[in-house]
């Protein structure tokens, strides 16, 4: 069983108008509420004991945190299933924002009064700032960590301009400025963005029909055709991540390449002890051998290679650096907690999770050049275009439609996420499901086709491609 260009910068400054809270059309009432549906571990077949036991304690990052509120198209209301909570509409501001600047990020949680600086020159970890001032949609303050002071002013509305001043002894202060990133980013043009809202209702009907598969979908316009609007149905759904988690492993590796800390020409010794099954090509080679970081990165995505994933986790220093990346981007539904095909860890309830909103948050930041350099962004999207597991998004679209994507398959989960690269209608998508994989595959295909059909439909009587 499987385990499985038009690049635009969105660094516009200025405070954008608040988006009206009247997001939902009547059709969106059909949306299914988010659940934490069942799922199991990566690999060719289910094994006894996979998945956390009912009632098991959540691990780091498991709890829904600030920023999990629904976006346009998320359903609100009380579900009949145990543990399903009402999902409120998302406010136009976010209590979790991060400042993107060359070589790093500065994350702010204005509700928890914490910050985190993570850049090429170091990582403070999460730092409490009890004196943080939050007023008029801006978080400001100053913290000192290991002799360095970080004075910040970060708006809580995406696409705004934020500032960070870093000071250390005997050195002049360094002032960093950049775009503020929230989840979701507000549209650049709310009027154009409103034209995307009917897609929410269409996707809600697909989700409602998927009785065996709790499903969530998030879609973000990257082309400007719909004002860079984001919509979601059950965007806070949190199934097991399967191989979708490999995207974060790749981004952390490429971030280090951008920092000049590693080169993709560097080699890593892979031994027989590293060999696991499931998806991938490396398992058919002879070991020990030295494998380049470039080939590991490429195979990680192109073949969803489990050996490449585990070797890169070790090379990067374990789970902590990948989870630090996730935390620095304030992605609250995602966690890397075990290696691929580690059944013992799965039996202990150690599992990888993600959600549609987090996936599109990552894909959008990559596309906009907010977390990787343009060269690394293009390399990552190139690997995704080479994807060999093409039974979901590509199978649902007409032949030849350009996509770059990453699948995730488990016995009880099915995902496909990535980019529609239709010229003039570039779009980031995340289709995630829990429940039986076979029916989940079909749900993903239906969601994928629904988005495609919407994108190629004439708008106001004019075909836009």
Coordinates of C-alpha atoms in Angstrom, one line a residue:
X1 CA 0.0 0.0 0.0
X2 CA 1.3 3.4 -0.8
X3 CA 2.7 5.9 1.7
X4 CA 2.6 7.9 0.6
X5 CA 6.1 30.2 -13.8
X6 CA 4.9 32.8 -12.7
X7 CA 6.2 33.3 -9.2
X8 CA 4.9 36.5 -7.6
X9 CA 6.2 38.3 -4.5
X10 CA 3.5 39.4 -2.1
X11 CA 5.7 41.8 -0.1
X12 CA 3.3 44.7 -0.5
X13 CA 3.4 47.1 2.4
X14 CA 0.6 49.2 3.9
X15 CA -2.3 48.2 6.0
X16 CA -5.1 46.6 4.0
X17 CA -8.7 47.2 4.5
X18 CA -10.5 44.9 6.9
X19 CA -12.4 42.1 5.0
X20 CA -16.2 41.9 5.8
X21 CA -17.1 39.1 8.2
X22 CA -20.0 38.1 6.0
X23 CA -18.0 35.4 4.3
X24 CA -20.4 32.5 3.8
X25 CA -22.9 31.9 1.1
X26 CA -26.0 29.8 1.9
X27 CA -24.4 26.8 0.2
X28 CA -21.6 26.8 2.8
X29 CA -24.0 25.7 5.4
X30 CA -23.6 22.3 3.9
X31 CA -20.0 22.1 5.2
X32 CA -19.1 19.3 7.4
X33 CA -17.6 20.3 10.8
X34 CA -13.9 19.5 11.4
X35 CA -13.1 16.3 13.2
X36 CA -10.0 14.6 14.3
X37 CA -11.0 11.5 12.3
X38 CA -9.1 8.2 12.6
X39 CA -5.8 7.7 10.8
X40 CA -2.8 5.4 11.0
X41 CA 0.9 5.4 10.3
X42 CA 2.9 5.5 7.1
X43 CA 3.6 2.3 5.3
X44 CA 2.5 -0.5 3.1
X45 CA -0.1 -1.9 5.4
X46 CA -1.7 -1.1 8.8
X47 CA -0.2 -2.6 11.9
X48 CA -1.8 -3.4 15.2
X49 CA -1.8 -0.5 17.6
X50 CA -1.1 2.3 15.1
X51 CA -2.4 5.7 16.2
X52 CA -2.9 7.2 19.6
X53 CA -5.3 5.4 21.9
X54 CA -8.6 7.1 22.6
X55 CA -8.2 9.6 25.3
X56 CA -4.4 9.7 25.0
X57 CA -2.7 12.9 26.0
X58 CA -1.8 15.4 23.3
X59 CA 1.8 15.9 22.5
X60 CA 3.5 19.2 21.9
X61 CA 1.7 21.2 19.3
X62 CA -1.4 18.9 19.4
X63 CA -3.7 21.4 21.0
X64 CA -5.7 23.7 18.8
X65 CA -4.2 27.1 19.4
X66 CA -4.7 30.7 18.4
X67 CA -5.1 31.0 14.7
X68 CA -7.2 27.8 14.4
X69 CA -10.4 29.9 13.8
X70 CA -12.1 29.2 10.5
X71 CA -11.6 31.1 7.3
X72 CA -14.1 32.0 4.7
X73 CA -16.1 29.0 3.9
X74 CA -15.5 27.2 7.2
X75 CA -18.8 26.0 8.7
X76 CA -19.9 27.2 12.1
X77 CA -22.3 25.3 14.4
X78 CA -22.4 22.4 16.8
X79 CA -21.7 19.0 15.4
X80 CA -23.3 15.8 16.5
X81 CA -20.1 13.9 16.8
X82 CA -18.2 13.7 20.1
X83 CA -15.4 16.2 20.4
X84 CA -16.6 18.4 17.5
X85 CA -16.7 22.0 18.6
X86 CA -18.3 25.0 16.9
X87 CA -15.9 26.8 14.6
X88 CA -16.1 30.6 14.6
X89 CA -15.6 32.9 11.7
X90 CA -12.0 34.2 11.4
X91 CA -11.5 37.8 12.4
X92 CA -9.7 40.1 10.0
X93 CA -6.8 40.2 12.4
X94 CA -4.8 37.3 13.9
X95 CA -3.3 36.9 17.3
X96 CA -0.5 35.0 15.7
X97 CA 1.6 36.8 13.1
X98 CA 5.2 36.4 11.9
X99 CA 7.5 38.9 10.3
X100 CA 9.4 37.7 7.2
X101 CA 12.8 39.3 6.6
X102 CA 15.8 38.1 4.5
X103 CA 17.3 35.1 6.2
X104 CA 14.7 34.7 9.0
X105 CA 11.4 35.2 10.7
X106 CA 10.1 36.8 13.9
X107 CA 7.0 35.2 15.3
X108 CA 4.5 36.9 17.6
X109 CA 1.7 35.3 19.6
X110 CA -0.1 38.3 21.0
X111 CA -2.6 36.2 22.9
X112 CA 0.1 34.1 24.7
X113 CA 2.5 37.1 24.9
X114 CA 5.4 35.1 23.4
X115 CA 7.9 35.7 20.5
X116 CA 10.5 33.8 18.6
X117 CA 13.4 34.9 16.5
X118 CA 14.7 32.3 14.0
X119 CA 17.2 33.2 11.4
X120 CA 20.5 32.2 9.9
X121 CA 22.4 33.5 12.9
X122 CA 20.4 31.7 15.6
X123 CA 17.1 30.8 17.2
X124 CA 15.9 32.2 20.5
X125 CA 13.2 29.5 21.0
X126 CA 9.8 30.7 22.4
X127 CA 10.4 33.6 24.7
X128 CA 7.8 35.1 27.0
X129 CA 7.2 38.8 26.8
X130 CA 4.8 39.7 29.6
X131 CA 5.1 43.4 28.9
X132 CA 4.1 43.0 25.2
X133 CA 1.8 45.9 24.2
X134 CA -1.1 45.0 21.9
X135 CA -2.9 48.1 20.7
X136 CA -4.6 49.2 17.5
X137 CA -3.8 45.9 15.8
X138 CA -0.1 46.0 16.5
X139 CA 2.1 44.0 18.9
X140 CA 5.2 45.7 20.2
X141 CA 7.8 45.1 22.8
X142 CA 11.4 44.2 23.5
X143 CA 13.0 41.0 24.8
X144 CA 16.6 40.2 25.6
X145 CA 18.1 36.7 25.0
X146 CA 21.7 35.8 25.6
X147 CA 22.9 39.3 25.3
X148 CA 20.9 40.3 22.3
X149 CA 17.9 42.6 22.4
X150 CA 15.0 42.3 20.0
X151 CA 12.8 45.4 19.8
X152 CA 9.8 44.7 17.6
X153 CA 6.7 46.3 16.1
X154 CA 4.6 43.7 14.3
X155 CA 1.1 44.5 12.9
X156 CA -1.4 41.7 13.4
X157 CA -2.8 42.1 9.9
X158 CA -1.0 40.2 7.1
X159 CA 0.7 42.0 4.2
X160 CA 1.5 44.9 6.5
X161 CA 5.0 46.2 7.1
X162 CA 6.7 45.2 10.4
X163 CA 10.0 46.1 11.9
X164 CA 12.5 44.4 14.2
X165 CA 15.7 46.0 15.7
X166 CA 18.4 43.6 16.8
X167 CA 21.0 44.9 19.2
X168 CA 24.0 43.2 20.7
X169 CA 26.9 44.6 22.8
X170 CA 29.6 46.5 21.0
X171 CA 27.7 46.3 17.7
X172 CA 25.5 48.9 16.0
X173 CA 21.8 47.9 15.9
X174 CA 20.5 46.0 12.9
X175 CA 17.1 47.1 11.7
X176 CA 15.1 44.4 9.8
X177 CA 11.8 45.1 8.0
X178 CA 9.5 42.9 6.1
X179 CA 6.1 41.7 5.3
X180 CA 3.8 40.4 8.1
X181 CA 2.4 36.9 7.5
X182 CA -0.9 35.7 9.0
X183 CA -3.0 32.6 8.4
X184 CA -4.8 33.4 6.2
X185 CA -3.3 36.4 4.6
X186 CA -5.9 39.0 3.8
X187 CA -6.8 39.5 0.2
X188 CA -5.0 42.2 -1.8
X189 CA -8.4 43.0 -3.4
X190 CA -11.5 42.1 -1.4
X191 CA -13.8 42.8 -4.3
X192 CA -12.0 40.4 -6.6
X193 CA -11.6 38.0 -3.7
X194 CA -15.4 37.9 -3.2
X195 CA -15.6 36.2 -6.6
X196 CA -13.9 33.1 -5.1
X197 CA -16.5 32.6 -2.4
X198 CA -18.9 30.5 -4.5
X199 CA -16.2 27.9 -4.6
X200 CA -16.7 27.4 -0.9
X201 CA -20.2 26.3 -1.4
X202 CA -19.3 23.9 -4.2
X203 CA -16.5 22.3 -2.0
X204 CA -18.8 22.2 1.0
X205 CA -21.2 19.9 -1.0
X206 CA -18.3 17.6 -1.9
X207 CA -17.3 17.5 1.8
X208 CA -20.8 16.8 2.9
X209 CA -21.2 13.9 0.5
X210 CA -18.0 12.2 1.8
X211 CA -19.8 10.3 4.6
X212 CA -16.9 7.9 5.2
X213 CA -14.2 10.5 5.1
X214 CA -14.0 13.6 7.3
X215 CA -12.5 16.0 4.8
X216 CA -11.0 19.5 4.8
X217 CA -9.9 21.8 2.0
X218 CA -8.1 25.1 1.8
X219 CA -7.6 27.1 -1.4
X220 CA -5.5 30.3 -1.9
X221 CA -5.4 32.3 -5.1
X222 CA -1.8 33.1 -5.9
X223 CA -2.4 34.8 -9.3
X224 CA -4.2 37.9 -8.2
X225 CA -7.2 36.9 -10.4
X226 CA -9.2 36.5 -7.2
X227 CA -7.4 39.2 -5.2
X228 CA -5.1 36.6 -3.5
X229 CA -8.2 35.4 -1.5
X230 CA -8.1 32.3 0.6
X231 CA -11.2 30.1 1.3
X232 CA -11.6 26.9 3.3
X233 CA -14.1 24.2 4.3
X234 CA -13.0 22.6 7.5
X235 CA -9.6 24.2 7.2
X236 CA -8.8 23.3 10.8
X237 CA -9.3 19.5 10.3
X238 CA -6.3 17.7 11.8
X239 CA -5.7 14.3 10.4
X240 CA -2.5 12.4 10.5
X241 CA -0.1 14.0 8.1
X242 CA 1.2 11.0 6.2
X243 CA 3.9 12.0 3.7
X244 CA 2.6 15.6 3.5
X245 CA 4.9 16.2 6.5
X246 CA 7.9 15.7 4.1
X247 CA 7.2 19.2 2.8
X248 CA 8.4 20.7 6.1
X249 CA 11.5 18.5 6.1
X250 CA 12.4 19.8 2.7
X251 CA 11.8 23.5 3.6
X252 CA 14.0 23.2 6.7
X253 CA 16.8 21.7 4.5
X254 CA 16.4 24.4 1.8
X255 CA 16.4 27.1 4.5
X256 CA 19.8 26.0 5.6
X257 CA 21.0 26.0 2.0
X258 CA 19.8 29.6 1.8
X259 CA 21.7 30.4 5.0
X260 CA 24.9 29.0 3.5
X261 CA 25.1 26.4 6.2
X262 CA 24.9 23.4 3.9
X263 CA 25.2 22.6 0.2
X264 CA 23.0 20.3 -1.8
X265 CA 26.3 18.8 -3.2
X266 CA 27.2 17.6 0.3
X267 CA 26.9 13.8 0.8
X268 CA 25.3 11.8 3.6
X269 CA 26.3 8.2 4.4
X270 CA 23.2 5.9 4.2
X271 CA 23.6 2.5 5.8
X272 CA 21.6 -0.7 5.7
X273 CA 20.2 0.3 9.1
X274 CA 18.5 3.2 7.4
X275 CA 16.5 1.0 5.0
X276 CA 12.8 1.0 5.4
X277 CA 9.9 0.0 3.0
X278 CA 6.9 1.8 1.9
X279 CA 7.3 4.3 -0.9
X280 CA 10.6 5.3 -2.4
X281 CA 13.4 4.2 -4.7
X282 CA 16.4 4.1 -2.4
X283 CA 15.3 0.9 -0.8
X284 CA 16.2 -0.9 -4.1
X285 CA 19.8 0.3 -4.0
X286 CA 22.9 -1.2 -2.3
X287 CA 24.2 0.3 1.0
X288 CA 26.3 1.6 2.5
X289 CA 26.7 4.5 0.1
X290 CA 27.0 8.2 0.2
X291 CA 24.0 10.0 -1.2
X292 CA 24.0 13.7 -2.0
X293 CA 21.6 16.0 -0.2
X294 CA 20.2 17.0 -3.6
X295 CA 19.2 13.5 -4.4
X296 CA 17.7 12.9 -1.0
X297 CA 15.7 16.1 -1.3
X298 CA 14.5 15.2 -4.8
X299 CA 13.6 11.6 -3.9
X300 CA 11.8 12.9 -0.7
X301 CA 9.2 14.5 -2.9
X302 CA 9.4 12.8 -6.3
X303 CA 9.1 9.3 -5.0
X304 CA 7.9 10.2 -1.4
X305 CA 11.0 8.2 -0.3
X306 CA 10.8 7.1 3.3
X307 CA 14.5 6.4 3.6
X308 CA 15.3 9.9 2.3
X309 CA 12.9 11.3 4.9
X310 CA 14.4 9.4 7.8
X311 CA 18.0 10.2 6.8
X312 CA 17.2 13.9 6.4
X313 CA 15.5 14.0 9.8
X314 CA 18.7 12.7 11.3
X315 CA 20.9 15.0 9.3
X316 CA 18.9 18.0 10.3
X317 CA 19.2 17.1 14.0
X318 CA 16.0 15.2 14.8
X319 CA 12.4 16.4 15.1
X320 CA 13.2 19.6 17.0
X321 CA 14.5 21.7 14.1
X322 CA 11.6 20.8 11.8
X323 CA 9.1 21.6 14.7
X324 CA 11.0 24.9 15.3
X325 CA 10.3 25.8 11.6
X326 CA 6.7 25.0 12.1
X327 CA 6.5 27.0 15.4
X328 CA 8.3 30.0 13.9
X329 CA 5.5 30.1 11.2
X330 CA 2.8 29.8 13.9
X331 CA 1.4 26.7 12.4
X332 CA -0.6 25.1 15.3
X333 CA -2.0 22.0 13.7
X334 CA 1.3 20.5 12.4
X335 CA 3.9 18.4 14.2
X336 CA 6.7 16.0 13.3
X337 CA 6.7 13.4 16.1
X338 CA 8.0 10.2 14.5
X339 CA 10.0 8.8 11.6
X340 CA 8.5 7.1 8.6
X341 CA 7.4 3.5 9.3
X342 CA 8.3 3.7 13.0
X343 CA 5.5 1.4 14.2
X344 CA 6.8 1.4 17.8
X345 CA 6.5 5.2 18.0
X346 CA 3.1 5.0 16.5
X347 CA 2.0 2.5 19.1
X348 CA 3.2 4.9 21.8
X349 CA 0.8 7.5 20.3
X350 CA 3.7 9.5 18.7
X351 CA 2.2 10.7 15.4
X352 CA 2.6 13.4 12.7
X353 CA -0.3 15.7 12.1
X354 CA -1.2 18.6 9.9
X355 CA -4.2 20.5 8.6
X356 CA -5.3 22.2 5.4
X357 CA -4.8 25.7 6.7
X358 CA -1.3 24.9 7.8
X359 CA -0.4 23.3 4.5
X360 CA -1.6 26.3 2.5
X361 CA 0.2 28.6 5.0
X362 CA 3.4 26.8 4.1
X363 CA 2.8 26.7 0.4
X364 CA 1.8 30.3 0.3
X365 CA 4.9 31.4 2.2
X366 CA 7.1 29.3 -0.2
X367 CA 5.4 30.8 -3.3
X368 CA 5.7 34.4 -2.0
X369 CA 9.4 34.0 -1.2
X370 CA 8.7 34.6 2.5
X371 CA 10.5 31.5 3.9
X372 CA 12.8 30.5 1.1
X373 CA 14.9 32.3 -1.5
X374 CA 13.6 32.4 -5.1
X375 CA 16.1 29.7 -6.1
X376 CA 15.1 27.3 -3.3
X377 CA 11.5 28.0 -4.0
X378 CA 11.9 27.1 -7.6
X379 CA 13.8 24.0 -6.8
X380 CA 11.1 22.8 -4.3
X381 CA 8.3 23.5 -6.8
X382 CA 10.4 21.7 -9.5
X383 CA 10.6 18.6 -7.2
X384 CA 6.8 18.7 -6.7
X385 CA 6.3 18.9 -10.5
X386 CA 8.2 15.6 -10.8
X387 CA 5.9 13.8 -8.4
X388 CA 5.4 10.2 -9.5
X389 CA 2.4 9.4 -7.4
X390 CA -0.3 10.8 -9.6
X391 CA -3.6 9.1 -8.8
X392 CA -5.3 12.0 -7.1
X393 CA -5.0 15.7 -8.2
X394 CA -3.5 14.9 -11.7
X395 CA -5.9 12.0 -12.3
X396 CA -8.8 14.3 -11.6
X397 CA -7.8 17.0 -14.2
X398 CA -7.6 17.0 -17.9
X399 CA -4.3 15.6 -19.3
X400 CA -1.5 18.2 -19.5
X401 CA -2.8 20.6 -16.8
X402 CA 0.4 21.7 -15.0
X403 CA 0.5 20.9 -11.3
X404 CA 3.1 20.6 -8.6
X405 CA 2.0 18.4 -5.7
X406 CA 2.7 16.1 -2.8
X407 CA 0.6 13.2 -1.8
X408 CA 0.1 11.5 1.6
X409 CA -1.4 8.0 1.9
X410 CA -2.2 5.8 4.9
X411 CA -4.7 3.0 5.3
X412 CA -7.1 5.5 6.8
X413 CA -6.1 8.8 5.4
X414 CA -5.6 10.3 1.9
X415 CA -4.2 13.7 1.0
X416 CA -2.9 15.6 -2.0
X417 CA -1.6 19.2 -1.7
X418 CA 0.3 21.6 -3.9
X419 CA -0.1 24.1 -6.7
X420 CA -2.3 24.4 -9.8
X421 CA 0.1 26.1 -12.2
X422 CA -2.5 27.2 -14.8
X423 CA -1.1 30.4 -16.3
X424 CA -3.0 33.4 -14.9
X425 CA -4.8 31.2 -12.3
X426 CA -2.0 29.9 -10.1
X427 CA -3.5 28.5 -6.9
X428 CA -2.4 26.7 -3.8
X429 CA -4.6 23.8 -2.6
X430 CA -4.7 21.4 0.3
X431 CA -7.1 18.4 0.1
X432 CA -6.9 16.3 3.3
X433 CA -9.1 13.4 4.4
X434 CA -9.3 10.9 7.2
X435 CA -11.1 7.5 7.0
X436 CA -10.7 4.7 4.5
X437 CA -8.0 5.5 1.9
X438 CA -9.9 4.2 -1.1
X439 CA -12.9 6.4 -0.6
X440 CA -10.6 9.2 0.6
X441 CA -8.8 9.1 -2.7
X442 CA -12.1 9.6 -4.5
X443 CA -13.0 12.5 -2.2
X444 CA -9.7 14.2 -3.0
X445 CA -10.3 13.7 -6.7
X446 CA -13.7 15.3 -6.5
X447 CA -12.4 18.3 -4.5
X448 CA -9.5 18.7 -7.0
X449 CA -11.8 18.6 -10.0
X450 CA -14.2 21.1 -8.3
X451 CA -11.5 23.6 -7.9
X452 CA -10.2 23.1 -11.4
X453 CA -13.7 23.5 -13.0
X454 CA -14.2 26.7 -11.0
X455 CA -10.8 28.2 -12.1
X456 CA -11.5 27.6 -15.8
X457 CA -15.0 28.9 -15.7
X458 CA -15.5 32.3 -17.3
X459 CA -15.8 35.1 -14.8
X460 CA -18.5 37.8 -15.5
X461 CA -18.8 36.4 -19.0
X462 CA -15.1 36.7 -19.7
X463 CA -12.8 33.7 -19.9
X464 CA -9.7 34.4 -17.8
X465 CA -6.8 32.0 -18.2

